[in-house]
Coordinates of C-alpha atoms in Angstrom, one line a residue:
X9 CA 157.4 153.5 122.9
X10 CA 154.1 151.6 123.0
X11 CA 155.2 149.1 120.4
X12 CA 158.4 148.4 122.3
X13 CA 156.5 147.8 125.5
X14 CA 154.0 145.6 123.8
X15 CA 156.7 143.6 122.2
X16 CA 158.5 143.0 125.4
X17 CA 155.3 142.0 127.1
X18 CA 154.6 139.5 124.3
X19 CA 158.1 138.0 124.6
X20 CA 157.8 137.5 128.4
X21 CA 154.4 136.0 128.1
X22 CA 155.7 133.6 125.4
X23 CA 158.6 132.6 127.6
X24 CA 156.2 132.0 130.5
X25 CA 154.1 129.7 128.3
X26 CA 157.2 127.8 127.1
X27 CA 158.5 127.4 130.7
X28 CA 155.2 126.3 132.2
X29 CA 154.1 124.2 129.3
X30 CA 156.0 121.0 130.1
X31 CA 154.8 121.1 133.7
X32 CA 151.2 121.6 132.8
X33 CA 150.8 119.5 129.7
X34 CA 152.6 116.5 131.1
X35 CA 150.7 113.2 131.1
X36 CA 150.8 110.5 133.6
X37 CA 152.7 107.4 132.4
X38 CA 151.1 104.0 132.5
X39 CA 152.5 101.5 135.0
X40 CA 154.8 99.0 133.2
X41 CA 154.8 95.3 134.2
X42 CA 158.6 95.5 134.1
X43 CA 160.8 97.3 136.6
X44 CA 164.4 96.9 137.8
X45 CA 164.9 96.6 141.5
X46 CA 168.7 96.4 141.8
X47 CA 171.9 96.1 139.8
X48 CA 174.8 94.5 141.7
X49 CA 178.0 95.2 139.7
X50 CA 180.5 94.5 142.4
X51 CA 181.8 91.7 140.3
X52 CA 181.9 92.9 136.6
X53 CA 182.1 89.2 135.4
X54 CA 178.8 88.5 137.1
X55 CA 176.5 91.5 137.2
X56 CA 173.2 90.6 138.9
X57 CA 170.1 92.4 137.7
X58 CA 167.0 91.9 139.9
X59 CA 163.7 92.7 138.1
X60 CA 160.0 92.6 138.7
X61 CA 158.0 91.1 135.9
X62 CA 154.2 90.8 136.3
X63 CA 153.5 89.8 132.7
X64 CA 153.5 86.4 131.0
X65 CA 156.0 84.2 132.9
X66 CA 157.0 82.4 129.7
X67 CA 158.4 85.7 128.3
X68 CA 161.0 85.8 131.0
X69 CA 163.0 83.1 129.3
X70 CA 163.5 85.3 126.3
X71 CA 164.8 88.3 128.2
X72 CA 167.6 90.3 126.6
X73 CA 170.3 92.5 128.2
X74 CA 172.1 95.4 126.4
X75 CA 175.0 97.2 127.9
X76 CA 175.9 100.5 126.2
X77 CA 173.7 99.5 123.2
X78 CA 175.5 96.1 122.8
X79 CA 173.6 92.9 123.6
X80 CA 175.3 90.7 126.2
X81 CA 175.0 87.0 126.8
X82 CA 173.4 86.1 130.2
X83 CA 172.5 83.2 132.3
X84 CA 168.8 82.0 132.2
X85 CA 166.7 84.2 134.5
X86 CA 165.7 82.5 137.7
X87 CA 163.3 83.5 140.6
X88 CA 165.0 85.3 143.5
X89 CA 164.1 82.5 145.8
X90 CA 166.1 80.1 143.6
X91 CA 169.0 82.6 143.5
X92 CA 169.2 82.5 147.3
X93 CA 167.6 85.9 147.8
X94 CA 165.2 86.1 150.7
X95 CA 162.6 88.8 150.9
X96 CA 161.0 90.6 153.8
X97 CA 158.0 92.9 153.8
X98 CA 156.6 95.4 156.2
X99 CA 152.9 96.2 155.9
X100 CA 152.3 99.8 156.9
X101 CA 148.5 100.2 157.6
X102 CA 146.7 103.5 157.9
X103 CA 144.8 103.4 161.2
X104 CA 143.0 106.7 160.9
X105 CA 139.3 107.2 161.7
X106 CA 138.3 107.1 158.0
X107 CA 139.9 103.7 157.6
X108 CA 137.8 102.4 160.5
X109 CA 134.6 103.9 159.1
X110 CA 135.0 102.7 155.5
X111 CA 136.0 99.2 156.5
X112 CA 139.6 99.5 155.4
X113 CA 141.1 98.3 158.6
X114 CA 138.7 95.3 158.8
X115 CA 139.3 94.3 155.2
X116 CA 143.1 94.7 155.6
X117 CA 143.0 92.4 158.7
X118 CA 141.1 89.7 156.8
X119 CA 143.5 89.8 153.8
X120 CA 146.6 89.9 156.0
X121 CA 145.5 86.8 157.8
X122 CA 145.3 85.0 154.4
X123 CA 148.8 86.4 153.4
X124 CA 150.3 85.3 156.7
X125 CA 148.9 81.8 156.4
X126 CA 150.4 81.6 152.9
X127 CA 154.0 82.5 154.0
X128 CA 156.5 79.8 153.2
X129 CA 159.7 78.9 154.9
X130 CA 161.7 81.8 156.1
X131 CA 159.5 84.5 154.5
X132 CA 159.3 87.4 157.0
X133 CA 156.9 90.1 157.6
X134 CA 156.5 93.1 159.9
X135 CA 153.4 95.2 160.7
X136 CA 153.2 98.9 161.4
X137 CA 150.1 101.0 162.1
X138 CA 150.1 104.8 161.6
X139 CA 147.3 107.0 162.8
X140 CA 147.9 110.1 164.9
X141 CA 150.8 108.1 166.4
X142 CA 152.9 105.3 164.9
X143 CA 152.9 101.9 166.5
X144 CA 154.9 98.8 165.6
X145 CA 152.6 95.8 166.0
X146 CA 155.2 93.3 164.9
X147 CA 158.9 93.4 164.2
X148 CA 160.0 91.6 161.0
X149 CA 159.6 87.9 161.8
X150 CA 158.6 84.6 160.2
X151 CA 156.6 83.5 163.3
X152 CA 153.0 83.3 161.9
X153 CA 151.4 83.2 165.4
X154 CA 153.1 86.5 166.3
X155 CA 152.0 88.1 163.0
X156 CA 148.4 86.9 163.4
X157 CA 148.2 88.3 166.9
X158 CA 149.6 91.6 165.7
X159 CA 146.9 91.6 162.9
X160 CA 144.2 91.2 165.4
X161 CA 145.5 94.1 167.5
X162 CA 145.2 96.6 164.6
X163 CA 143.0 99.4 166.0
X164 CA 141.8 102.6 164.4
X165 CA 140.8 105.2 167.1
X166 CA 137.7 107.3 166.5
X167 CA 139.8 110.5 166.4
X168 CA 142.9 109.2 164.6
X169 CA 144.6 111.2 161.9
X170 CA 147.1 110.1 159.2
X171 CA 150.9 110.3 160.0
X172 CA 151.8 108.5 156.8
X173 CA 155.4 109.9 156.5
X174 CA 156.1 109.0 160.1
X175 CA 154.8 105.5 159.4
X176 CA 157.0 105.1 156.4
X177 CA 160.1 106.2 158.3
X178 CA 159.3 103.7 161.1
X179 CA 158.7 100.9 158.5
X180 CA 162.0 101.6 156.9
X181 CA 163.8 101.5 160.2
X182 CA 162.7 97.9 160.8
X183 CA 164.9 96.7 158.0
X184 CA 168.1 97.8 159.9
X185 CA 168.0 94.5 161.9
X186 CA 167.5 92.3 158.8
X187 CA 170.1 93.6 156.3
X188 CA 170.4 90.3 154.5
X189 CA 166.8 90.3 153.4
X190 CA 165.4 92.2 150.4
X191 CA 163.3 95.1 151.7
X192 CA 159.7 95.7 150.6
X193 CA 157.0 98.0 152.0
X194 CA 153.3 97.5 151.5
X195 CA 151.6 100.8 152.2
X196 CA 147.8 100.9 152.7
X197 CA 146.2 104.3 153.1
X198 CA 142.9 106.1 152.1
X199 CA 143.9 109.7 152.8
X200 CA 146.6 112.3 152.9
X201 CA 149.2 113.0 155.6
X202 CA 148.0 115.5 158.2
X203 CA 149.9 114.5 161.4
X204 CA 153.5 113.6 160.6
X205 CA 156.4 115.3 162.3
X206 CA 158.7 114.7 159.3
X207 CA 158.4 115.9 155.7
X208 CA 157.7 113.8 152.7
X209 CA 161.3 114.2 151.4
X210 CA 162.7 112.9 154.7
X211 CA 160.5 109.8 154.4
X212 CA 161.6 109.3 150.8
X213 CA 165.2 109.4 151.8
X214 CA 164.8 106.9 154.6
X215 CA 163.0 104.4 152.3
X216 CA 165.7 104.8 149.7
X217 CA 168.5 104.3 152.3
X218 CA 166.8 101.0 153.4
X219 CA 166.7 99.9 149.7
X220 CA 163.0 99.2 149.9
X221 CA 160.5 99.2 147.1
X222 CA 157.0 100.6 148.0
X223 CA 153.8 99.0 146.8
X224 CA 151.2 101.5 147.7
X225 CA 147.5 100.6 147.8
X226 CA 145.5 103.7 147.2
X227 CA 142.2 102.9 149.0
X228 CA 139.9 105.5 147.6
X229 CA 136.7 104.7 149.4
X230 CA 136.1 108.3 150.5
X231 CA 137.7 110.0 147.5
X232 CA 140.6 111.7 149.4
X233 CA 143.6 109.4 148.9
X234 CA 146.8 111.4 148.1
X235 CA 147.6 109.6 144.8
X236 CA 150.1 112.3 143.7
X237 CA 152.3 111.9 146.8
X238 CA 152.2 108.1 146.5
X239 CA 153.2 108.3 142.8
X240 CA 156.1 110.7 143.7
X241 CA 157.2 108.2 146.4
X242 CA 157.1 105.2 144.0
X243 CA 158.9 107.2 141.3
X244 CA 161.7 107.9 143.8
X245 CA 162.2 104.4 145.4
X246 CA 160.5 102.0 142.9
X247 CA 157.5 99.8 143.3
X248 CA 153.9 100.4 142.2
X249 CA 150.8 102.4 143.0
X250 CA 147.8 100.0 143.0
X251 CA 144.4 101.6 142.9
X252 CA 141.7 100.2 145.2
X253 CA 138.6 102.2 144.6
X254 CA 136.4 100.2 146.9
X255 CA 136.5 97.6 149.7
X256 CA 136.2 94.7 147.4
X257 CA 139.4 96.0 145.5
X258 CA 141.5 96.0 148.6
X259 CA 141.9 92.2 148.8
X260 CA 142.7 92.1 145.1
X261 CA 145.3 94.8 145.5
X262 CA 147.1 93.0 148.3
X263 CA 147.0 89.8 146.2
X264 CA 148.4 91.6 143.3
X265 CA 151.2 93.0 145.5
X266 CA 152.0 89.6 146.8
X267 CA 152.2 88.3 143.2
X268 CA 154.5 91.1 142.3
X269 CA 156.9 90.2 145.1
X270 CA 156.8 86.5 144.0
X271 CA 157.4 87.4 140.4
X272 CA 160.9 88.8 140.9
X273 CA 163.8 87.4 138.8
X274 CA 167.6 87.6 138.7
X275 CA 169.5 87.9 135.4
X276 CA 173.3 87.5 135.5
X277 CA 175.6 88.7 132.7
X278 CA 179.3 89.5 132.2
X279 CA 180.0 93.3 131.9
X280 CA 182.5 94.7 129.4
X281 CA 184.4 96.0 132.5
X282 CA 184.4 99.6 131.4
X283 CA 184.9 102.1 134.2
X284 CA 182.3 104.7 135.1
X285 CA 178.6 104.7 134.5
X286 CA 177.1 102.4 131.8
X287 CA 173.6 102.3 130.3
X288 CA 171.7 99.0 130.8
X289 CA 168.6 98.1 128.9
X290 CA 166.5 95.1 130.0
X291 CA 163.8 93.8 127.6
X292 CA 161.2 91.2 128.4
X293 CA 158.4 90.6 125.9
X294 CA 157.4 94.0 124.5
X295 CA 158.6 95.9 127.5
X296 CA 162.0 97.6 127.9
X297 CA 163.5 99.5 130.8
X298 CA 166.7 101.5 130.6
X299 CA 168.8 102.1 133.7
X300 CA 172.4 103.0 134.6
X301 CA 174.9 101.3 136.8
X302 CA 178.5 101.8 137.9
X303 CA 181.0 99.0 137.6
X304 CA 182.1 97.8 141.1
X305 CA 179.1 99.3 142.9
X306 CA 175.5 98.3 143.9
X307 CA 172.6 100.5 142.7
X308 CA 169.1 100.0 144.0
X309 CA 166.0 102.1 144.0
X310 CA 164.3 104.0 141.2
X311 CA 166.2 107.3 141.9
X312 CA 169.6 105.7 141.6
X313 CA 168.8 103.5 138.6
X314 CA 166.9 106.0 136.5
X315 CA 169.0 107.4 133.6
X316 CA 169.3 111.2 133.3
X317 CA 166.2 112.6 131.6
X318 CA 166.7 114.7 128.5
X319 CA 164.9 118.0 128.6
X320 CA 162.4 118.6 125.8
X321 CA 161.7 122.2 126.7
X322 CA 163.2 125.2 124.9
X323 CA 164.4 126.5 128.3
X324 CA 166.9 125.1 130.8
X325 CA 165.8 122.2 132.8
X326 CA 166.0 124.0 136.1
X327 CA 163.1 126.2 135.1
X328 CA 160.8 123.2 135.4
X329 CA 162.0 122.5 139.0
X330 CA 161.2 124.1 142.3
X331 CA 163.5 127.0 141.6
X332 CA 161.9 127.3 138.2
X333 CA 158.6 128.3 139.9
X334 CA 160.2 131.4 141.2
X335 CA 161.7 132.2 137.8
X336 CA 158.4 131.6 136.1
X337 CA 156.6 133.7 138.6
X338 CA 159.1 136.5 138.2
X339 CA 158.8 136.4 134.4
X340 CA 155.1 136.3 134.6
X341 CA 155.0 139.3 137.0
X342 CA 157.3 141.3 134.8
X343 CA 155.2 140.5 131.7
X344 CA 152.1 141.7 133.6
X345 CA 153.8 144.9 134.6
X346 CA 155.0 145.6 131.1
X347 CA 151.5 144.9 129.8
X348 CA 150.0 147.3 132.3
X349 CA 152.5 150.0 131.4
X350 CA 151.8 149.4 127.7
X351 CA 148.0 149.8 128.2
X352 CA 148.6 152.9 130.3
X353 CA 150.7 154.4 127.6
X354 CA 148.0 153.7 124.9
X355 CA 145.3 155.3 127.1
X356 CA 147.4 158.3 128.1
X357 CA 147.1 161.8 127.0
X358 CA 149.9 164.4 126.4
X359 CA 151.4 165.8 129.5
X360 CA 152.0 169.6 129.7
X361 CA 153.7 169.5 133.1
X362 CA 155.9 172.3 134.3
X363 CA 159.0 170.0 134.2
X364 CA 158.4 169.3 130.5
X365 CA 158.0 173.0 129.8
X366 CA 161.2 173.9 131.6
X367 CA 163.2 171.0 130.1
X368 CA 164.1 173.1 127.1
X369 CA 165.9 175.5 129.4
X370 CA 167.6 172.9 131.6
X371 CA 168.5 170.5 128.7
X372 CA 168.6 172.5 125.5
X373 CA 168.1 170.5 122.4
X374 CA 166.9 167.4 124.2
X375 CA 163.3 168.3 125.1
X376 CA 161.8 167.0 121.9
X377 CA 163.6 163.7 122.1
X378 CA 162.4 162.6 125.5
X379 CA 159.1 160.8 125.9
X380 CA 156.7 161.6 128.7
X381 CA 158.1 160.5 132.0
X382 CA 154.9 160.4 134.0
X383 CA 153.8 156.8 135.0
X384 CA 150.4 157.9 136.3
X385 CA 148.4 158.7 133.2
X386 CA 145.2 156.7 133.4
X387 CA 142.3 158.1 135.4
X388 CA 142.4 155.2 137.9
X389 CA 146.1 155.4 138.5
X390 CA 146.0 159.2 138.7
X391 CA 143.3 159.0 141.4
X392 CA 145.4 156.4 143.3
X393 CA 148.5 158.6 143.1
X394 CA 146.5 161.7 144.3
X395 CA 145.3 159.7 147.3
X396 CA 148.8 158.5 148.0
X397 CA 150.0 162.1 147.8
X398 CA 147.5 163.3 150.4
X399 CA 148.4 160.6 152.8
X400 CA 152.2 161.1 152.3
X401 CA 151.9 164.8 152.7
X402 CA 150.1 164.4 156.1
X403 CA 152.8 162.0 157.3
X404 CA 155.6 164.3 156.1
X405 CA 157.0 161.7 153.7
X406 CA 156.4 163.6 150.5
X407 CA 159.3 166.1 151.1
X408 CA 161.7 163.4 152.2
X409 CA 161.0 161.2 149.2
X410 CA 161.2 164.2 146.8
X411 CA 164.7 165.1 148.1
X412 CA 165.9 161.5 147.7
X413 CA 164.6 161.4 144.1
X414 CA 166.2 164.7 143.3
X415 CA 169.5 163.5 144.8
X416 CA 169.4 160.4 142.6
X417 CA 168.2 162.5 139.6
X418 CA 165.2 160.2 138.9
X419 CA 162.5 161.9 136.8
X420 CA 159.6 160.9 139.1
X421 CA 157.1 162.8 141.1
X422 CA 157.3 161.8 144.8
X423 CA 153.7 160.7 144.9
X424 CA 154.1 158.4 141.9
X425 CA 157.3 156.9 143.4
X426 CA 155.6 156.2 146.7
X427 CA 152.5 154.7 145.0
X428 CA 154.4 152.3 142.7
X429 CA 156.9 151.5 145.5
X430 CA 154.2 150.4 147.9
X431 CA 152.2 148.6 145.1
X432 CA 155.3 146.7 143.9
X433 CA 156.5 145.8 147.4
X434 CA 153.1 144.4 148.2
X435 CA 153.0 142.3 145.0
X436 CA 156.5 140.9 145.8
X437 CA 155.5 140.1 149.4
X438 CA 152.3 138.3 148.4
X439 CA 154.2 136.4 145.7
X440 CA 156.8 135.2 148.3
X441 CA 153.9 134.1 150.6
X442 CA 152.3 132.1 147.8
X443 CA 155.6 130.4 146.7
X444 CA 157.4 129.9 150.0
X445 CA 155.0 130.4 152.9
X446 CA 156.0 132.3 156.0
X447 CA 159.7 132.5 155.1
X448 CA 158.7 133.6 151.6
X449 CA 156.6 136.4 153.2
X450 CA 159.5 137.6 155.2
X451 CA 161.9 137.4 152.3
X452 CA 159.5 139.0 149.9
X453 CA 158.8 141.9 152.3
X454 CA 162.6 142.4 152.8
X455 CA 163.1 142.3 149.0
X456 CA 160.1 144.4 148.1
X457 CA 160.4 147.1 150.7
X458 CA 164.2 147.1 151.2
X459 CA 165.6 146.7 147.7
X460 CA 164.1 149.8 146.1
X461 CA 165.3 152.0 149.0
X462 CA 168.8 150.5 148.7
X463 CA 168.9 151.2 145.0
X464 CA 167.7 154.8 145.5
X465 CA 170.3 155.4 148.1
X466 CA 173.0 153.8 145.9
X467 CA 172.0 156.0 142.9
X468 CA 172.1 159.1 145.1
X469 CA 175.4 158.2 146.6
X470 CA 177.0 157.5 143.2
X471 CA 175.7 160.8 141.8
X472 CA 177.1 162.6 144.9
X473 CA 180.5 161.0 144.4
X474 CA 180.5 162.0 140.7
X475 CA 179.5 165.5 141.6
X476 CA 182.3 165.8 144.2
X477 CA 184.8 164.5 141.8
X478 CA 183.9 167.1 139.2
X479 CA 183.8 170.0 141.8
X480 CA 187.5 170.9 141.8
X481 CA 187.7 171.1 138.0
X482 CA 184.5 173.2 138.0
X483 CA 186.0 175.6 140.5
X484 CA 189.2 175.9 138.5
X485 CA 187.2 176.6 135.3
X486 CA 185.1 179.2 137.2
X487 CA 188.3 180.8 138.5
X488 CA 189.7 181.0 135.0
X489 CA 186.5 182.6 133.7
X490 CA 186.7 185.3 136.4
X491 CA 190.3 186.0 135.5
X492 CA 189.2 186.5 131.9
X493 CA 186.9 189.3 133.0
X494 CA 183.6 187.4 133.4
X495 CA 181.2 188.2 136.2
X496 CA 180.2 185.4 138.6
X497 CA 176.9 184.8 136.8
X498 CA 178.5 184.8 133.4
X499 CA 181.3 182.5 134.7
X500 CA 178.7 180.0 136.0
X501 CA 176.8 180.2 132.7
X502 CA 180.0 179.6 130.7
X503 CA 181.1 176.6 132.9
X504 CA 177.6 175.0 132.8
X505 CA 177.9 174.9 129.0
X506 CA 181.3 173.1 129.2
X507 CA 180.8 170.6 132.0
X508 CA 178.8 167.3 131.6
X509 CA 177.5 164.8 134.1
X510 CA 175.7 165.7 137.3
X511 CA 177.8 168.9 137.7
X512 CA 176.7 170.3 134.4
X513 CA 173.1 169.4 134.9
X514 CA 173.0 171.1 138.3
X515 CA 174.7 174.2 137.0
X516 CA 172.2 174.5 134.1
X517 CA 169.4 174.2 136.6
X518 CA 171.0 176.9 138.7
X519 CA 171.2 179.2 135.7
X520 CA 167.5 178.5 134.8
X521 CA 166.4 179.4 138.4
X522 CA 168.6 182.6 138.2
X523 CA 167.0 183.6 134.9
X524 CA 163.6 183.2 136.5
X525 CA 164.6 185.7 139.3
X526 CA 166.2 183.7 142.0
X527 CA 169.4 184.9 143.6
X528 CA 172.4 183.0 142.3
X529 CA 173.8 182.2 145.8
X530 CA 170.4 180.8 146.8
X531 CA 170.2 178.7 143.7
X532 CA 173.7 177.3 144.3
X533 CA 172.8 176.5 147.9
X534 CA 169.7 174.7 146.8
X535 CA 171.8 172.7 144.4
X536 CA 174.2 171.7 147.1
X537 CA 171.3 170.6 149.3
X538 CA 169.9 168.5 146.5
X539 CA 173.2 166.7 146.0
X540 CA 174.0 166.8 149.7
X541 CA 177.6 167.8 148.9
X542 CA 179.4 169.3 151.9
X543 CA 182.3 170.4 149.8
X544 CA 180.0 172.4 147.5
X545 CA 178.3 174.0 150.5
X546 CA 181.8 175.2 151.8
X547 CA 182.6 176.6 148.4
X548 CA 179.3 178.5 148.3
X549 CA 179.9 179.7 151.8
X550 CA 183.3 181.1 150.7
X551 CA 181.7 182.9 147.8
X552 CA 179.1 184.5 150.1
X553 CA 181.8 185.6 152.5
X554 CA 184.0 187.0 149.7
X555 CA 181.2 189.0 148.2
X556 CA 180.4 190.5 151.6
X557 CA 184.0 191.4 152.7
X558 CA 185.6 191.7 149.3
X559 CA 188.8 190.2 147.9
X560 CA 190.0 188.3 144.9
X561 CA 187.3 185.7 144.2
X562 CA 189.4 184.0 141.5
X563 CA 192.3 183.2 143.9
X564 CA 189.8 182.1 146.6
X565 CA 188.2 179.6 144.3
X566 CA 191.6 178.3 143.3
X567 CA 192.5 177.9 146.9
X568 CA 189.2 176.0 147.6
X569 CA 189.8 173.8 144.5
X570 CA 193.3 172.9 145.7
X571 CA 192.0 172.0 149.1
X572 CA 189.3 169.8 147.6
X573 CA 191.9 168.1 145.4
X574 CA 193.9 167.3 148.5
X575 CA 190.8 166.0 150.3
X576 CA 189.9 163.8 147.3
X577 CA 193.4 162.4 147.2
X578 CA 193.1 161.6 150.9
X579 CA 189.7 159.9 150.4
X580 CA 191.2 157.7 147.7
X581 CA 194.2 156.8 149.9
X582 CA 191.8 155.9 152.7
X583 CA 189.7 153.8 150.2
X584 CA 192.8 152.0 149.1
X585 CA 193.9 151.2 152.7
X586 CA 190.4 150.0 153.7
X587 CA 189.8 147.9 150.5
X588 CA 190.9 144.7 152.1
X589 CA 188.6 145.3 155.0
X590 CA 185.7 146.0 152.7
X591 CA 186.3 142.9 150.7
X592 CA 186.5 140.8 153.9
X593 CA 183.2 142.3 155.1
X594 CA 181.5 141.4 151.8
X595 CA 182.9 137.9 151.8
X596 CA 182.0 137.2 155.4
X597 CA 178.5 138.8 154.9
X598 CA 177.7 136.6 151.8
X599 CA 179.3 133.4 153.1
X600 CA 176.3 132.3 155.3
X601 CA 173.9 132.9 152.4
X602 CA 176.0 131.1 149.8
X603 CA 176.8 128.2 152.1
X604 CA 173.1 127.8 153.0
X605 CA 172.1 127.9 149.4
X606 CA 174.7 125.3 148.4
X607 CA 173.6 123.0 151.2
X608 CA 169.9 123.4 150.2
X609 CA 170.8 122.5 146.6
X610 CA 172.8 119.5 147.6
X611 CA 170.4 118.2 150.3
X612 CA 167.0 119.9 150.5
X613 CA 165.6 117.6 153.1
X614 CA 168.5 118.4 155.4
X615 CA 167.7 122.1 155.2
X616 CA 163.9 121.7 155.2
X617 CA 163.4 121.9 159.0
X618 CA 164.8 125.4 158.9
X619 CA 161.8 126.5 156.8
X620 CA 159.1 124.1 158.0
X621 CA 159.6 123.8 161.7
X622 CA 158.8 126.7 164.1
X623 CA 162.1 126.3 165.9
X624 CA 164.0 126.2 162.6
X625 CA 162.3 129.4 161.5
X626 CA 163.2 131.1 164.7
X627 CA 166.8 130.0 164.4
X628 CA 166.9 131.1 160.8
X629 CA 165.5 134.5 161.6
X630 CA 168.0 134.9 164.5
X631 CA 170.8 133.9 162.2
X632 CA 169.8 136.4 159.6
X633 CA 169.5 139.1 162.2
X634 CA 173.0 138.3 163.6
X635 CA 174.5 138.3 160.1
X636 CA 173.0 141.8 159.5
X637 CA 174.3 143.0 162.8
X638 CA 177.8 141.6 162.1
X639 CA 177.9 143.1 158.6
X640 CA 176.8 146.5 159.9
X641 CA 179.4 146.3 162.6
X642 CA 182.2 145.5 160.1
X643 CA 181.0 148.3 157.8
X644 CA 181.1 150.8 160.7
X645 CA 184.7 149.7 161.5
X646 CA 186.0 150.2 158.0
X647 CA 184.0 153.4 157.2
X648 CA 186.3 156.4 157.8
X649 CA 184.9 159.9 157.2
X650 CA 187.3 162.4 155.6

């Protein structure tokens, strides 16, 4: 037993390591000087590939294009300006209090003035500031005087926070009025978001819809810039994260960004014209980038151009995503539980409980094959169970739980069941809080505290149905035994040896109690109470009445058996007639959950307000409550007592 538990624990721990490994051991990739901005394949004979190349300009002339692994001839690369593509940029400046204190706003103003003076022709720029609130200082325009005035107006309040995602959303919205210009966002920040009304995913989606690339200057003067979020943003929409450790690096970072925008090129080639998605490899110098495009469509942004990543893990790729965290946590928790049980088994001593000593009477021939059932065998757990037993006895829970366990035929002491039930439910609740926040807390509490009770009631109900199904046959066998000349006690003993399942187990326990001195009728009534079988109670009542007033017990039992057969037939007819209603109730009850899950998988940002906003959480809770009420109402309508 111990070896099996230890082996299972080792397997689950190994699976946990394999699943977590790729997420923990992953290394940050170096920023490549080559990236693809857009692939315009609306005309297969002239597919335009827009790239950013910050390396040696001479290397651009030797660029190569491969489609589906085959090299394609292409026109000489030319700058976007020469190809007739005009660019526009929106500078989103962090105007929080920290940017004012560390000189970030002042240095940004100085550099922006230089950039604005260097604008040529129709080059356009917009300026957005984001502190606690988001303010548009200048719409996208090529008017230098307007831009210079807006730069001078940049102000960082003394109590300003950082609404970075709100600022990105506002910056993306400015491109709606200039659809003919290539969109670029220069993001300058020194901290993390602490004031936005929207989530990061919503901001990512808005930037991607605008077709903008983001060049994020991570100004780390106070060692609190959220580089991880900026990297995730750039991975989604394209661009670059440019470190700016100090004030002197901020000007260089903006200059580098301007150079990246100037060093964009267009490469045009004729596609093979194949339908569907095609792989495209662009090589300049020693750098290569692989993307995908669909003939007849335009793809822009890192998320739309990136090829599907192959999984290098031994487990499915979903394990390494958000849902995978729940799977990993569940596997880890199960491994810990198995390890604890294995250790408890090793440290345990032999149990000489009364149940084990009586097992040879209730289950002859099986006592030596069953391992010890007690879960509380270490000193610490035993003391915890004893304390639980004292509290439960005072509250009157011990007897109720013991009856439910006996009805479900689970070999557990009531105190042990309560202790492990509460401990497991608390673990699941805390796990939900850690993984999913407040909604996870509610879901974990519902799962941890509700699921075990539902399973216990299900097992008890199933055993009750099996018992009632066997009851007519048992009464017929008992009637036949009485006709053969057996006494009632001998007849019950004979039937208990012939019947299997819950009926046989209960009758064997009845005979054990009778041998120990209990009245047979009392033992039978106790069995009916354990199983909660009304039919069995009526049969025992008939036996009591017959033994008091006299009569043919064999015929009485046959009459009772025939009545129960008719009742069982009626129950099955009712179950058949209500099957459609039950299926409808199940489908309608699960439909909101399944639809919500499908919508969350397809568009997480659309469903995010339900979990992150207070109003959304209230509406979600109200919806769950109404679903439960509706399901209970439908169940009440289709439940017919026979």
